[in-house]
mmCIF file of C-alpha atoms in Angstrom:
data_model
loop_
_atom_site.group_PDB
_atom_site.id
_atom_site.type_symbol
_atom_site.label_atom_id
_atom_site.label_comp_id
_atom_site.label_asym_id
_atom_site.label_seq_id
_atom_site.Cartn_x
_atom_site.Cartn_y
_atom_site.Cartn_z
ATOM 1 C CA MET A 1 258.041 50.469 90.355
ATOM 2 C CA ILE A 2 257.942 53.441 92.031
ATOM 3 C CA ARG A 3 255.769 56.477 91.678
ATOM 4 C CA LEU A 4 256.837 59.884 90.459
ATOM 5 C CA SER A 5 256.169 63.417 90.075
ATOM 6 C CA PHE A 6 255.439 65.185 86.943
ATOM 7 C CA SER A 7 258.279 66.977 87.452
ATOM 8 C CA GLN A 8 260.172 63.929 88.307
ATOM 9 C CA ALA A 9 258.876 62.262 85.138
ATOM 10 C CA CYS A 10 259.450 64.646 82.956
ATOM 11 C CA ALA A 11 263.174 65.050 83.733
ATOM 12 C CA HIS A 12 263.381 62.195 82.838
ATOM 13 C CA VAL A 13 262.883 61.979 79.263
ATOM 14 C CA ASP A 14 264.041 65.157 78.678
ATOM 15 C CA ARG A 15 267.495 63.423 79.392
ATOM 16 C CA LEU A 16 266.451 60.240 77.512
ATOM 17 C CA HIS A 17 263.530 59.935 75.400
ATOM 18 C CA ARG A 18 265.211 60.179 71.203
ATOM 19 C CA HIS A 19 262.339 62.259 69.908
ATOM 20 C CA HIS A 20 259.580 62.929 72.049
ATOM 21 C CA LYS A 21 259.409 66.299 73.984
ATOM 22 C CA LYS A 22 257.901 66.523 77.430
ATOM 23 C CA PRO A 23 253.578 66.081 77.297
ATOM 24 C CA GLN A 24 251.322 68.881 79.067
ATOM 25 C CA GLY A 25 250.462 67.155 81.801
ATOM 26 C CA HIS A 26 249.505 63.978 83.294
ATOM 27 C CA MET A 27 247.453 61.458 85.779
ATOM 28 C CA TRP A 28 249.589 60.043 86.872
ATOM 29 C CA SER A 29 253.400 58.594 86.572
ATOM 30 C CA HIS A 30 255.875 55.912 87.213
ATOM 31 C CA GLY A 31 259.535 54.718 87.215
ATOM 32 C CA VAL A 32 261.109 51.191 86.788
ATOM 33 C CA LEU A 33 264.293 50.524 89.104
ATOM 34 C CA ASN A 34 267.207 48.736 87.872
ATOM 35 C CA GLU A 35 268.808 45.779 89.887
ATOM 36 C CA HIS A 36 270.832 48.498 92.043
ATOM 37 C CA ARG A 37 267.798 49.815 93.352
ATOM 38 C CA ARG A 38 268.325 53.007 90.393
ATOM 39 C CA LEU A 39 265.615 54.337 88.787
ATOM 40 C CA CYS A 40 266.254 53.285 84.763
ATOM 41 C CA GLY A 41 262.809 54.035 83.011
ATOM 42 C CA VAL A 42 259.942 56.029 83.286
ATOM 43 C CA ALA A 43 256.029 55.882 82.223
ATOM 44 C CA ILE A 44 253.967 59.233 82.215
ATOM 45 C CA VAL A 45 250.279 58.323 81.509
ATOM 46 C CA GLY A 46 247.442 60.842 80.903
ATOM 47 C CA ARG A 47 243.894 61.396 79.502
ATOM 48 C CA PRO A 48 243.930 60.363 75.454
ATOM 49 C CA VAL A 49 245.409 63.211 72.826
ATOM 50 C CA ALA A 50 242.885 62.169 70.637
ATOM 51 C CA ARG A 51 239.236 63.815 71.492
ATOM 52 C CA SER A 52 237.503 60.859 69.893
ATOM 53 C CA PHE A 53 239.179 58.408 72.197
ATOM 54 C CA ASP A 54 238.824 61.065 75.570
ATOM 55 C CA ASP A 55 235.433 59.145 77.088
ATOM 56 C CA GLY A 56 236.478 59.181 80.479
ATOM 57 C CA LEU A 57 237.358 55.262 80.644
ATOM 58 C CA THR A 58 240.366 55.360 78.593
ATOM 59 C CA VAL A 59 243.805 56.518 79.287
ATOM 60 C CA GLU A 60 247.028 56.728 77.101
ATOM 61 C CA VAL A 61 250.650 56.540 78.319
ATOM 62 C CA THR A 62 251.665 58.894 76.297
ATOM 63 C CA ARG A 63 255.916 58.237 77.190
ATOM 64 C CA VAL A 64 258.070 55.704 77.905
ATOM 65 C CA ALA A 65 261.551 56.501 78.759
ATOM 66 C CA THR A 66 264.593 54.286 79.406
ATOM 67 C CA ASP A 67 268.398 54.005 79.791
ATOM 68 C CA GLY A 68 268.105 50.596 77.546
ATOM 69 C CA THR A 69 267.731 48.466 80.603
ATOM 70 C CA PRO A 70 265.981 44.659 79.132
ATOM 71 C CA ASN A 71 262.623 44.526 79.721
ATOM 72 C CA ALA A 72 262.155 48.040 81.297
ATOM 73 C CA CYS A 73 259.789 49.030 78.558
ATOM 74 C CA SER A 74 257.368 46.009 79.298
ATOM 75 C CA ALA A 75 257.892 46.380 83.113
ATOM 76 C CA LEU A 76 256.334 49.864 82.351
ATOM 77 C CA TYR A 77 253.607 49.331 80.577
ATOM 78 C CA GLY A 78 252.690 46.099 82.596
ATOM 79 C CA ALA A 79 252.117 48.697 85.422
ATOM 80 C CA ALA A 80 250.335 50.905 83.215
ATOM 81 C CA TRP A 81 247.919 49.091 82.350
ATOM 82 C CA ASN A 82 247.662 47.725 86.295
ATOM 83 C CA LYS A 83 246.817 50.930 87.241
ATOM 84 C CA ALA A 84 244.257 51.758 84.772
ATOM 85 C CA LYS A 85 242.361 48.435 84.601
ATOM 86 C CA VAL A 86 241.155 49.647 88.020
ATOM 87 C CA ASP A 87 239.136 52.960 87.260
ATOM 88 C CA HIS A 88 239.162 52.169 83.023
ATOM 89 C CA TRP A 89 237.794 50.206 80.204
ATOM 90 C CA ARG A 90 241.199 50.605 77.672
ATOM 91 C CA ALA A 91 244.792 52.459 77.978
ATOM 92 C CA ILE A 92 246.398 53.570 74.384
ATOM 93 C CA THR A 93 249.704 54.290 73.413
ATOM 94 C CA TYR A 94 251.402 55.174 69.954
ATOM 95 C CA THR A 95 255.355 53.769 68.787
ATOM 96 C CA GLN A 96 256.759 55.322 65.851
ATOM 97 C CA ASP A 97 257.710 53.929 62.693
ATOM 98 C CA GLY A 98 260.886 51.996 63.040
ATOM 99 C CA GLU A 99 260.019 50.615 66.562
ATOM 100 C CA SER A 100 259.702 47.590 66.513
ATOM 101 C CA GLY A 101 256.613 47.210 69.621
ATOM 102 C CA ALA A 102 258.476 43.870 70.884
ATOM 103 C CA SER A 103 258.136 45.823 74.396
ATOM 104 C CA LEU A 104 254.256 46.458 74.251
ATOM 105 C CA ARG A 105 253.658 42.888 72.640
ATOM 106 C CA ALA A 106 255.406 41.365 76.038
ATOM 107 C CA ALA A 107 253.582 42.944 78.246
ATOM 108 C CA GLY A 108 250.022 41.949 76.051
ATOM 109 C CA TRP A 109 249.133 45.000 73.877
ATOM 110 C CA ARG A 110 247.876 44.673 70.159
ATOM 111 C CA LEU A 111 248.197 46.418 67.537
ATOM 112 C CA VAL A 112 245.413 48.200 66.087
ATOM 113 C CA ALA A 113 245.903 50.360 63.253
ATOM 114 C CA GLU A 114 249.043 51.557 60.860
ATOM 115 C CA LEU A 115 248.395 55.355 60.626
ATOM 116 C CA ASP A 116 250.056 57.405 58.064
ATOM 117 C CA PRO A 117 251.995 60.583 58.638
ATOM 118 C CA ARG A 118 250.437 63.921 59.700
ATOM 119 C CA ARG A 119 251.618 67.180 59.089
ATOM 120 C CA GLY A 120 251.085 67.981 63.229
ATOM 121 C CA TRP A 121 248.378 67.728 65.666
ATOM 122 C CA ASP A 122 247.932 71.378 65.138
ATOM 123 C CA THR A 123 244.459 72.059 62.826
ATOM 124 C CA PRO A 124 241.663 74.145 62.235
ATOM 125 C CA SER A 125 239.207 73.150 64.728
ATOM 126 C CA ARG A 126 242.119 72.850 66.932
ATOM 127 C CA ARG A 127 244.842 75.024 67.238
ATOM 128 C CA ARG A 128 248.364 72.894 68.930
ATOM 129 C CA SER A 129 252.282 73.015 68.569
ATOM 130 C CA ASP A 130 254.569 70.356 67.372
ATOM 131 C CA ARG A 131 255.211 67.847 70.448
ATOM 132 C CA GLY A 132 257.845 65.468 68.428
ATOM 133 C CA THR A 133 256.338 63.276 66.028
ATOM 134 C CA ASP A 134 254.841 65.164 63.469
ATOM 135 C CA GLY A 135 255.204 63.305 60.056
ATOM 136 C CA VAL A 136 255.830 60.178 60.846
ATOM 137 C CA ARG A 137 254.173 57.331 60.917
ATOM 138 C CA ARG A 138 252.679 55.355 63.704
ATOM 139 C CA GLN A 139 251.477 52.296 65.129
ATOM 140 C CA LEU A 140 248.234 52.695 67.342
ATOM 141 C CA TRP A 141 248.074 49.967 70.139
ATOM 142 C CA GLU A 142 245.631 49.211 73.027
ATOM 143 C CA LYS A 143 245.108 47.200 76.051
ATOM 144 C CA ALA A 144 241.840 46.590 76.955
ATOM 145 C CA ARG A 145 239.457 44.498 79.990
ATOM 146 C CA VAL A 146 237.748 41.718 78.513
ATOM 147 C CA ASP A 147 234.327 43.571 79.547
ATOM 148 C CA ALA A 148 235.024 46.401 77.455
ATOM 149 C CA PRO A 149 233.276 48.060 74.817
ATOM 150 C CA PRO A 150 234.444 47.456 71.302
ATOM 151 C CA PHE A 151 237.129 49.475 69.934
ATOM 152 C CA PRO A 152 236.436 52.700 68.800
ATOM 153 C CA ASP A 153 235.592 52.744 64.420
ATOM 154 C CA LEU A 154 238.623 54.130 62.568
ATOM 155 C CA ALA A 155 236.598 56.219 60.748
ATOM 156 C CA ASP A 156 235.430 58.235 63.468
ATOM 157 C CA LEU A 157 239.304 59.017 64.179
ATOM 158 C CA ARG A 158 239.956 60.658 60.896
ATOM 159 C CA HIS A 159 239.849 64.133 62.217
ATOM 160 C CA GLU A 160 242.283 63.666 64.184
ATOM 161 C CA ILE A 161 244.902 61.360 62.763
ATOM 162 C CA ARG A 162 244.861 63.999 59.323
ATOM 163 C CA HIS A 163 245.484 67.462 59.101
ATOM 164 C CA GLU A 164 242.128 68.136 56.813
ATOM 165 C CA ILE A 165 238.646 68.888 57.822
ATOM 166 C CA GLN A 166 235.326 67.365 55.999
ATOM 167 C CA CYS A 167 233.337 69.668 53.597
ATOM 168 C CA PRO A 168 230.076 70.117 54.531
ATOM 169 C CA GLY A 169 228.384 69.897 50.547
ATOM 170 C CA CYS A 170 229.645 67.300 49.589
ATOM 171 C CA GLY A 171 231.511 65.424 52.610
ATOM 172 C CA ASN A 172 234.649 65.014 50.997
ATOM 173 C CA TYR A 173 238.156 66.013 53.143
ATOM 174 C CA PHE A 174 240.280 68.635 51.946
ATOM 175 C CA THR A 175 243.099 70.907 53.596
ATOM 176 C CA PRO A 176 241.962 74.361 54.326
ATOM 177 C CA HIS A 177 244.137 77.478 52.915
ATOM 178 C CA THR A 178 246.647 78.968 55.669
ATOM 179 C CA GLY A 179 246.306 82.378 53.833
ATOM 180 C CA PRO A 180 245.053 85.626 54.769
ATOM 181 C CA GLY A 181 241.238 85.954 55.238
ATOM 182 C CA ARG A 182 238.418 83.664 56.409
ATOM 183 C CA PRO A 183 239.238 79.724 56.730
ATOM 184 C CA ALA A 184 237.450 77.941 53.906
ATOM 185 C CA ARG A 185 234.716 75.675 55.314
ATOM 186 C CA ASN A 186 233.815 74.453 52.067
ATOM 187 C CA CYS A 187 236.354 72.405 49.354
ATOM 188 C CA SER A 188 234.965 74.777 46.497
ATOM 189 C CA ASP A 189 232.864 77.103 45.292
ATOM 190 C CA THR A 190 230.192 74.872 44.270
ATOM 191 C CA CYS A 191 229.789 73.151 47.415
ATOM 192 C CA ARG A 192 229.700 76.418 49.425
ATOM 193 C CA LYS A 193 226.493 77.328 46.898
ATOM 194 C CA ARG A 194 225.332 73.716 48.304
ATOM 195 C CA THR A 195 225.475 74.315 51.880
ATOM 196 C CA SER A 196 224.114 77.798 51.513
ATOM 197 C CA ARG A 197 221.292 76.588 49.901
ATOM 198 C CA ARG A 198 220.531 73.820 52.087
ATOM 199 C CA ARG A 199 221.216 75.795 54.742
ATOM 200 C CA ALA A 200 218.650 78.739 53.437
ATOM 201 C CA LYS A 201 215.935 75.498 52.572
ATOM 202 C CA THR A 202 216.131 74.435 56.214
ATOM 203 C CA ALA A 203 215.572 78.019 57.582
ATOM 204 C CA ALA A 204 212.489 78.500 55.348
#
C-alpha cells in the first residue's frame, strides 16, 4: 500500500471509475500495487458528505477505483479502516444499486441501510452540484471500533437522503417549489398560518 497525493488519486479516479466524478477534497488517499509493482487501484478518504455523520469521529471512503485486479478493492477498504481506526470511531461508505458489496464484506464492513434514490445532494438548505450519483438507489456500509457509540439514528439523516424539507407547522416533509419568489417554508397555507400563530404566541 502506498500513500498518494489528492491529484494523483483523482487522476486515477477520472481514468478508471465507472460513474463517479472526483470528490471535492480528501483527508488522505492511498493506492495498492499489483504483483508487478504497478498502481492498480486507489482509495480516497475524507470527511462524511452527509452533515449528520460529520462529527469529527467518522470518515468516509468517498472513492475507490481499480483496474479490475483481484482483491484490490478489499485491500483498499481494509487499509482505509486500518488508518481510520487510529483516530476515529467509525468509517462509512456507499455502494450503488447493482454492486454486490463483496469487497466490503471481505474487508469486514457491514451493511447498515438501503437508501432510496434522491434527485441529488442539492437541497434548499445547501446547494451542491451533481457528483455522478443522483437518482440511484444506494447502500450504506460501516466499519466501527468495538468501543464506538451506536450508529446514528437513520431518521436523523432524512434531510440528507431526501430532497425535501420539514414543515414546521405539521412536521411532514415536502418538496419546495423551485420557481420565482421566496422558497416556501410550509407545506400549505394552513400550516403557514399555524406556524405564524405559534410564533406570535411564543413572542407574547
